[in-house]
Amino acid sequence: MTDDNKTENTKSDEQGFSLKKSLPLIILAGLIGAAFYFDLHTYLSLQTVAENREALTGFVESNIVVAIAAFIAIYVVVVALSLPGGALMTITSGFLFGPLLGGLVAVVGATIGATIIFLIAKTSFGEPLAARAGPWLEKLRDGFQKDALSYLLFLRLVPAFPFWLVNLAPAVLGVGLTTYAIGTFLGIIPGTFAFAFVGAGLDSIIEAQQTSFDACVAEKGADGGCTFALDPGSLLTPEILIAFAALGVVALIPVVIRRIRDRKSAA
């Protein structure tokens, strides 16, 4: 076999290998596109939960194990497809299963979904990008990896960062799977359980909204412009957001301490 043939075969193998590694990302992108094309995310609303409240609670009461497994599976899909409904899913989990079990169910579902995204991103473009990384990205990767767990906890705890972005960034920055899984699991616990506790009180909010809606219809009629709507954002208070931010700052304390020690050692 000539050198040219060997070179061509090597290139062909590399291309095939790259295509094989990129296939999960291509499939995921197709599923995300299909989900948004068919507007599946529009079903992820408190309105949908309120309209199907009796059916949902009845199913959970009679099939608790199946309900938990099904909910976790749906949560994994929502996170893996980056659909805008993570907070709603957590609130619904608290509503259906109670604040403690609901919080645990949501943590498990979110962690599994986030880990799937991380693995796909890491194998599809994270590792190839690292191999071709320039000095700036390489320096950023080194700095992030030294305190990866603390940074992950910060990113997970502070609600300013989109969940999907925090799923992808560590894959590019060379975070290991174990560190990522632990950081994700621990980092989302405070926020998840806070949302689950909010969801546990959702039933009374739905009843109050239903009463208001019925009163409006009785006064103005069915065509009187009465609306039955629930906004997940209205369930959050400034105190909850401040608490998340404070926890994020606490997560960075080990990083600050290490930087101070490094500077003293260098001096």
C-alpha positions as semicolon CSV with decimal commas, in nm:
position;residue;x (nm);y (nm);z (nm)
1;M;0,000;0,000;0,000
2;T;0,142;0,341;-0,097
3;D;0,184;0,633;0,142
4;D;-0,093;0,824;-0,041
5;N;-0,334;0,538;0,014
6;K;-0,240;0,518;0,381
7;T;-0,298;0,892;0,417
8;E;-0,637;0,867;0,247
9;N;-0,738;0,574;0,468
10;T;-0,630;0,761;0,781
11;K;-0,832;1,068;0,681
12;S;-1,130;0,846;0,603
13;D;-1,102;0,679;0,945
14;E;-1,077;1,018;1,119
15;Q;-1,381;1,147;0,932
16;G;-1,580;0,834;1,016
17;F;-1,475;0,856;1,379
18;S;-1,572;1,224;1,395
19;L;-1,910;1,149;1,239
20;K;-1,966;0,869;1,488
21;K;-1,884;1,100;1,779
22;S;-2,104;1,376;1,640
23;L;-2,403;1,150;1,574
24;P;-2,556;1,185;1,924
25;L;-2,533;1,565;1,893
26;I;-2,697;1,555;1,550
27;I;-2,979;1,336;1,681
28;L;-3,024;1,561;1,985
29;A;-3,036;1,872;1,767
30;G;-3,300;1,706;1,549
31;L;-3,511;1,616;1,852
32;I;-3,483;1,970;1,989
33;G;-3,588;2,112;1,653
34;A;-3,884;1,873;1,633
35;A;-3,991;1,957;1,989
36;F;-4,000;2,330;1,915
37;Y;-4,156;2,277;1,572
38;F;-4,449;2,094;1,728
39;D;-4,462;2,347;2,016
40;L;-4,426;2,078;2,281
41;H;-4,295;2,338;2,525
42;T;-4,634;2,512;2,525
43;Y;-4,774;2,221;2,725
44;L;-4,525;2,294;3,003
45;S;-4,728;2,552;3,191
46;L;-4,905;2,592;3,522
47;Q;-5,219;2,639;3,318
48;T;-5,189;2,281;3,194
49;V;-5,125;2,157;3,548
50;A;-5,427;2,345;3,680
51;E;-5,658;2,218;3,406
52;N;-5,552;1,857;3,468
53;R;-5,515;1,879;3,845
54;E;-5,767;1,610;3,937
55;A;-5,643;1,362;3,677
56;L;-5,280;1,411;3,779
57;T;-5,333;1,385;4,153
58;G;-5,562;1,085;4,107
59;F;-5,302;0,900;3,902
60;V;-5,029;0,973;4,155
61;E;-5,242;0,847;4,444
62;S;-5,320;0,517;4,273
63;N;-4,984;0,461;4,093
64;I;-4,716;0,635;4,297
65;V;-4,418;0,429;4,174
66;V;-4,518;0,450;3,808
67;A;-4,593;0,819;3,849
68;I;-4,247;0,889;3,994
69;A;-4,073;0,690;3,718
70;A;-4,278;0,862;3,448
71;F;-4,217;1,207;3,595
72;I;-3,841;1,150;3,614
73;A;-3,842;1,033;3,252
74;I;-4,033;1,342;3,140
75;Y;-3,802;1,568;3,342
76;V;-3,497;1,405;3,180
77;V;-3,644;1,472;2,834
78;V;-3,727;1,834;2,920
79;V;-3,371;1,900;3,041
80;A;-3,201;1,700;2,764
81;L;-3,397;1,886;2,496
82;S;-3,336;2,219;2,672
83;L;-3,708;2,297;2,678
84;P;-3,803;2,606;2,882
85;G;-3,983;2,429;3,163
86;G;-3,738;2,320;3,430
87;A;-3,877;2,547;3,701
88;L;-4,232;2,448;3,612
89;M;-4,140;2,078;3,630
90;T;-3,989;2,125;3,976
91;I;-4,293;2,316;4,100
92;T;-4,518;2,044;3,959
93;S;-4,306;1,778;4,130
94;G;-4,364;1,947;4,465
95;F;-4,733;1,978;4,385
96;L;-4,772;1,609;4,296
97;F;-4,534;1,438;4,541
98;G;-4,495;1,685;4,826
99;P;-4,198;1,911;4,908
100;L;-3,948;1,643;5,017
101;L;-4,019;1,355;4,779
102;G;-4,101;1,603;4,503
103;G;-3,770;1,781;4,553
104;L;-3,576;1,453;4,543
105;V;-3,758;1,338;4,227
106;A;-3,680;1,669;4,056
107;V;-3,312;1,659;4,160
108;V;-3,272;1,308;4,018
109;G;-3,447;1,393;3,690
110;A;-3,259;1,720;3,640
111;T;-2,921;1,561;3,720
112;I;-2,973;1,274;3,476
113;G;-3,089;1,506;3,199
114;A;-2,803;1,749;3,255
115;T;-2,549;1,464;3,257
116;I;-2,679;1,336;2,923
117;I;-2,633;1,681;2,770
118;F;-2,286;1,708;2,923
119;L;-2,171;1,372;2,785
120;I;-2,303;1,446;2,436
121;A;-2,141;1,789;2,433
122;K;-1,812;1,665;2,575
123;T;-1,769;1,381;2,325
124;S;-1,909;1,569;2,024
125;F;-1,727;1,902;2,043
126;G;-1,577;1,949;2,390
127;E;-1,280;1,716;2,346
128;P;-1,212;1,809;1,978
129;L;-1,225;2,178;2,073
130;A;-0,985;2,117;2,361
131;A;-0,741;1,946;2,123
132;R;-0,740;2,256;1,902
133;A;-0,765;2,508;2,184
134;G;-0,557;2,820;2,167
135;P;-0,363;2,967;2,461
136;W;-0,660;3,172;2,587
137;L;-0,902;2,880;2,604
138;E;-0,633;2,651;2,742
139;K;-0,561;2,896;3,023
140;L;-0,933;2,929;3,095
141;R;-0,969;2,551;3,106
142;D;-0,675;2,515;3,346
143;G;-0,814;2,780;3,579
144;F;-1,162;2,630;3,577
145;Q;-1,040;2,275;3,638
146;K;-0,844;2,375;3,950
147;D;-1,167;2,474;4,127
148;A;-1,421;2,301;3,904
149;L;-1,649;2,187;4,186
150;S;-1,667;2,532;4,346
151;Y;-1,733;2,701;4,013
152;L;-2,001;2,445;3,928
153;L;-2,172;2,496;4,260
154;F;-2,168;2,871;4,202
155;L;-2,314;2,840;3,853
156;R;-2,585;2,600;3,973
157;L;-2,679;2,799;4,281
158;V;-2,706;3,145;4,124
159;P;-3,023;3,168;3,911
160;A;-2,868;3,426;3,677
161;F;-2,721;3,155;3,453
162;P;-2,946;2,954;3,217
163;F;-2,958;2,586;3,307
164;W;-2,879;2,474;2,950
165;L;-2,570;2,697;2,936
166;V;-2,431;2,553;3,259
167;N;-2,487;2,207;3,111
168;L;-2,269;2,287;2,809
169;A;-1,992;2,513;2,944
170;P;-1,822;2,250;3,167
171;A;-1,798;2,014;2,869
172;V;-1,591;2,274;2,682
173;L;-1,386;2,357;2,991
174;G;-1,272;1,999;3,045
175;V;-1,461;1,914;3,362
176;G;-1,465;1,542;3,446
177;L;-1,788;1,344;3,455
178;T;-1,772;1,267;3,830
179;T;-1,705;1,629;3,925
180;Y;-1,980;1,747;3,693
181;A;-2,237;1,499;3,827
182;I;-2,155;1,576;4,192
183;G;-2,150;1,952;4,133
184;T;-2,481;1,939;3,949
185;F;-2,652;1,716;4,204
186;L;-2,540;1,922;4,505
187;G;-2,569;2,257;4,334
188;I;-2,933;2,223;4,233
189;I;-3,055;2,088;4,567
190;P;-3,129;2,427;4,737
191;G;-3,312;2,577;4,440
192;T;-3,495;2,257;4,356
193;F;-3,628;2,203;4,706
194;A;-3,724;2,571;4,729
195;F;-3,931;2,536;4,411
196;A;-4,074;2,205;4,535
197;F;-4,189;2,371;4,857
198;V;-4,353;2,642;4,649
199;G;-4,521;2,373;4,441
200;A;-4,651;2,200;4,754
201;G;-4,870;2,505;4,812
202;L;-4,978;2,527;4,450
203;D;-5,313;2,359;4,510
204;S;-5,441;2,648;4,720
205;I;-5,320;2,895;4,456
206;I;-5,504;2,703;4,184
207;E;-5,822;2,696;4,393
208;A;-5,802;3,071;4,458
209;Q;-5,748;3,142;4,089
210;Q;-6,034;2,909;3,996
211;T;-6,266;3,085;4,241
212;S;-6,168;3,423;4,096
213;F;-6,221;3,295;3,743
214;D;-6,564;3,149;3,825
215;A;-6,670;3,475;3,988
216;C;-6,561;3,670;3,682
217;V;-6,757;3,439;3,450
218;A;-7,065;3,464;3,670
219;E;-7,045;3,844;3,657
220;K;-6,938;3,904;3,296
221;G;-7,031;3,583;3,121
222;A;-6,818;3,337;2,927
223;D;-6,726;3,603;2,670
224;G;-6,641;3,866;2,926
225;G;-6,267;3,835;2,885
226;C;-6,209;3,634;3,202
227;T;-5,877;3,449;3,210
228;F;-5,750;3,158;3,414
229;A;-5,373;3,195;3,414
230;L;-5,091;3,113;3,651
231;D;-4,745;3,265;3,617
232;P;-4,456;3,064;3,762
233;G;-4,254;3,385;3,797
234;S;-4,511;3,521;4,041
235;L;-4,435;3,233;4,276
236;L;-4,078;3,350;4,326
237;T;-3,998;3,614;4,585
238;P;-3,698;3,849;4,599
239;E;-3,599;3,678;4,924
240;I;-3,563;3,340;4,748
241;L;-3,349;3,492;4,471
242;I;-3,127;3,671;4,723
243;A;-3,084;3,345;4,916
244;F;-2,970;3,166;4,599
245;A;-2,720;3,442;4,524
246;A;-2,586;3,426;4,881
247;L;-2,536;3,050;4,852
248;G;-2,349;3,106;4,526
249;V;-2,112;3,348;4,696
250;V;-2,050;3,092;4,971
251;A;-1,958;2,833;4,707
252;L;-1,680;3,063;4,581
253;I;-1,519;3,108;4,923
254;P;-1,281;2,808;4,875
255;V;-1,169;2,959;4,542
256;V;-1,093;3,295;4,703
257;I;-0,904;3,129;4,989
258;R;-0,694;2,925;4,744
259;R;-0,611;3,235;4,538
260;I;-0,498;3,420;4,852
261;R;-0,280;3,128;4,957
262;D;-0,127;3,100;4,609
263;R;-0,038;3,470;4,611
264;K;0,120;3,444;4,955
265;S;0,320;3,139;4,845
266;A;0,437;3,320;4,533
267;A;0,540;3,622;4,740
